Coordinates of C-alpha atoms in Angstrom, one line a residue:
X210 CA -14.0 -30.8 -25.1
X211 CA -14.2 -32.9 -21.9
X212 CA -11.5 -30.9 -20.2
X213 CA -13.6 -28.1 -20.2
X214 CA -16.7 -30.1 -19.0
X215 CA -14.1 -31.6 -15.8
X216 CA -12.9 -28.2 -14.9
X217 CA -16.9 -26.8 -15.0
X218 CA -16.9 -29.8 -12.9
X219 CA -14.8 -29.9 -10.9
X220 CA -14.9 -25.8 -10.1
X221 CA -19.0 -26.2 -9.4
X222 CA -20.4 -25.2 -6.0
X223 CA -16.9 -23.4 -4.9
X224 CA -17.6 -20.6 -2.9
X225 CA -14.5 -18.2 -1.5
X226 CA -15.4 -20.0 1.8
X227 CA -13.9 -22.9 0.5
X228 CA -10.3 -21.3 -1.1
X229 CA -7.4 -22.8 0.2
X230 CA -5.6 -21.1 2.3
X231 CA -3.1 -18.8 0.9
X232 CA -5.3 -18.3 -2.1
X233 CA -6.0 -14.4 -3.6
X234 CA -9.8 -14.3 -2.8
X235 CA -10.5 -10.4 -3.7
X236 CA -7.9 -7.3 -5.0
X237 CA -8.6 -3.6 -4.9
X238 CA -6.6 -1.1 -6.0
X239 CA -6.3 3.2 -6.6
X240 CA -4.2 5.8 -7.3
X241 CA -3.3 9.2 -5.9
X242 CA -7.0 10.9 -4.9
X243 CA -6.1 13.9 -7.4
X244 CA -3.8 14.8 -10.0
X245 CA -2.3 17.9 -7.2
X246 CA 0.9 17.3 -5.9
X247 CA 0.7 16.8 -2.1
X248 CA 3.8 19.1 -0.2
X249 CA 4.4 17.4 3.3
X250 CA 6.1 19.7 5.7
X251 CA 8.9 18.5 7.9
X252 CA 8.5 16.1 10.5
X253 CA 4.8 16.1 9.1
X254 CA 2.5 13.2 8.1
X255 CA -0.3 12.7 5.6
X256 CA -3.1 10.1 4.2
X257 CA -1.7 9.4 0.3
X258 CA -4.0 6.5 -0.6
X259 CA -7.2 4.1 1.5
X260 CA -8.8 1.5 0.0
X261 CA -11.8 0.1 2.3
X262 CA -12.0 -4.1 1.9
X263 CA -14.4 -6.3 3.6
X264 CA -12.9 -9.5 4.4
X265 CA -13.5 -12.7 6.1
X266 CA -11.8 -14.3 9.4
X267 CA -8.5 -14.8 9.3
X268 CA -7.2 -13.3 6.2
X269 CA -4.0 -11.9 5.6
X270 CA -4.2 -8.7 3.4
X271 CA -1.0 -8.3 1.1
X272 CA -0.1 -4.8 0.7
X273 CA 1.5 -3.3 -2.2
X274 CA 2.6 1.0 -2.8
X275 CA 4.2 2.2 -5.9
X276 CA 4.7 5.9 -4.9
X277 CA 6.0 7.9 -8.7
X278 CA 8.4 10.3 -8.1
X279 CA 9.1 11.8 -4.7
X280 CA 10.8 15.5 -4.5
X281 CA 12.9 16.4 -2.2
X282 CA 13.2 19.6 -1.0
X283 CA 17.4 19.4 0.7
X284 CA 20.1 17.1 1.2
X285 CA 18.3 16.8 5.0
X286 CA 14.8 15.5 3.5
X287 CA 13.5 12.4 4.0
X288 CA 10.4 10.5 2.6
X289 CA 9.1 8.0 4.8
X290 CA 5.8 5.6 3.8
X291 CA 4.0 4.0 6.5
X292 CA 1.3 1.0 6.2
X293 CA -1.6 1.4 8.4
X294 CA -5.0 -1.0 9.0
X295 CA -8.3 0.9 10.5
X296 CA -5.9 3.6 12.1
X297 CA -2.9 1.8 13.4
X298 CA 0.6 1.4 11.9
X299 CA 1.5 -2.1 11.1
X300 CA 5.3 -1.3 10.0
X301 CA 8.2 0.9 10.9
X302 CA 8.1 3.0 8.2
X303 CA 10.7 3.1 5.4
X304 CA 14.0 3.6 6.5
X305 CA 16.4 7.0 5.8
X306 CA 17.6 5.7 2.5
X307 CA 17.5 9.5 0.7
X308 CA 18.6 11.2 3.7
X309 CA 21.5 13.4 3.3
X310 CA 20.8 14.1 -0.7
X311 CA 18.8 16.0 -2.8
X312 CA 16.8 13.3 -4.4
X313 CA 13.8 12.4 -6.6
X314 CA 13.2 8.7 -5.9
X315 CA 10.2 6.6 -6.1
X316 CA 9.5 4.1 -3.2
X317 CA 8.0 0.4 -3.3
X318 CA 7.3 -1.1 -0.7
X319 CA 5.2 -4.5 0.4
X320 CA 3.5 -5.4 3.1
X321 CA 1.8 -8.6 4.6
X322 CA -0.6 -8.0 7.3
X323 CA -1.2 -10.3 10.4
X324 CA -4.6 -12.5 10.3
X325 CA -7.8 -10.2 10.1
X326 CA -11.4 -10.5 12.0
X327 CA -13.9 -10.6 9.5
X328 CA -15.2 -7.6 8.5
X329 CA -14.8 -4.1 6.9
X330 CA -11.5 -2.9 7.1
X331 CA -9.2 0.0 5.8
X332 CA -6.1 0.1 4.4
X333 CA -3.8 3.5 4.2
X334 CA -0.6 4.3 2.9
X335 CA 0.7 7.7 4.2
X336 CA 3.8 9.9 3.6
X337 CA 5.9 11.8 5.8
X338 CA 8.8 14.3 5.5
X339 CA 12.1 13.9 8.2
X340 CA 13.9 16.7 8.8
X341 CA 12.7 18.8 5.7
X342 CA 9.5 19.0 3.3
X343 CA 9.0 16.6 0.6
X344 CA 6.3 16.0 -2.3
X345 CA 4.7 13.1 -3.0
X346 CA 2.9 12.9 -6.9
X347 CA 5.9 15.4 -7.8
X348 CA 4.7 17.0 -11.1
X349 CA 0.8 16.1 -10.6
X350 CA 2.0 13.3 -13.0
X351 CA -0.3 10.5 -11.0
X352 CA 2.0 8.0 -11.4
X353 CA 1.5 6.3 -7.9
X354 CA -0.7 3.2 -7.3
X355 CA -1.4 0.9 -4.1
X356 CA -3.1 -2.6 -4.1
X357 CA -4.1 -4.9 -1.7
X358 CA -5.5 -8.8 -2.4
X359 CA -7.2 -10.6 0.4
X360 CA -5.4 -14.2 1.1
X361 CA -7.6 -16.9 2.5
X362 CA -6.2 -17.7 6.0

């Protein structure tokens, strides 16, 4: 009907350069790299998930991490997620909310990032263990997922 022909319209010749700001321009998303669990040793640190997103000048990415269950191994464990872009944290961590009991949570956690150069860029989640080992993807049960969506700047 002649909706349809306004929105075709109206939508023709709109390129993502021309996205309000605060729009979703691209999303991207994965999973644990394997269905292995991955054992973190105390005080220790590793990669969990990376997505690689090329986006333009100042965008904001919007980070999301779902981890599945988390085992840990003592009532003085402690997982701890981190956010980085091309190397560097961009957050604190999560804070010692499991510390001092045996636990087998699953941590969220989002994330907005400052305004971005255009460009390729990488996004990491890691893990790491306080004070005693943990495992992330407890079970091999691949349960764990992190997303990212460009916003237009």
């Amino acid at each position: 009907g002649s909706g349809t022909i306004a929105l075709t319209n109206q939508l023709s010749g709109m390129t993502t350069a021309s996205l309000p700001s605060g729009s979703v321009i691209q999303v991207a998303s994965t999973g644990y790299p394997s269905s292995s669990a991955i054992s973190v040793s105390a005080n220790a640190r590793t990669d969990l998930m990376t997505i690689t997103m090329t986006v333009r000048a100042n965008s904001k990415v919007m980070m999301w991490f779902e981890s599945g269950q988390i085992d840990g191994s003592g009532t003085t464990s402690n997982a701890n997620i981190y956010f980085r872009v091309d190397g560097t944290d961009v957050d604190n961590g999560t804070n010692h909310y499991f510390y001092g009991a045996s636990f087998r949570p699953s941590i969220n956690k989002i994330k907005l990032t400052n305004a971005l150069s255009a460009g390729s860029h990488t996004f990491t989640v890691s893990g790491s263990a306080y004070n005693g080992g943990v495992v992330y993807n407890f079970q091999s049960m691949n349960t764990g997922s992190f997303m990212i969506q460009e916003i237009a700047g």
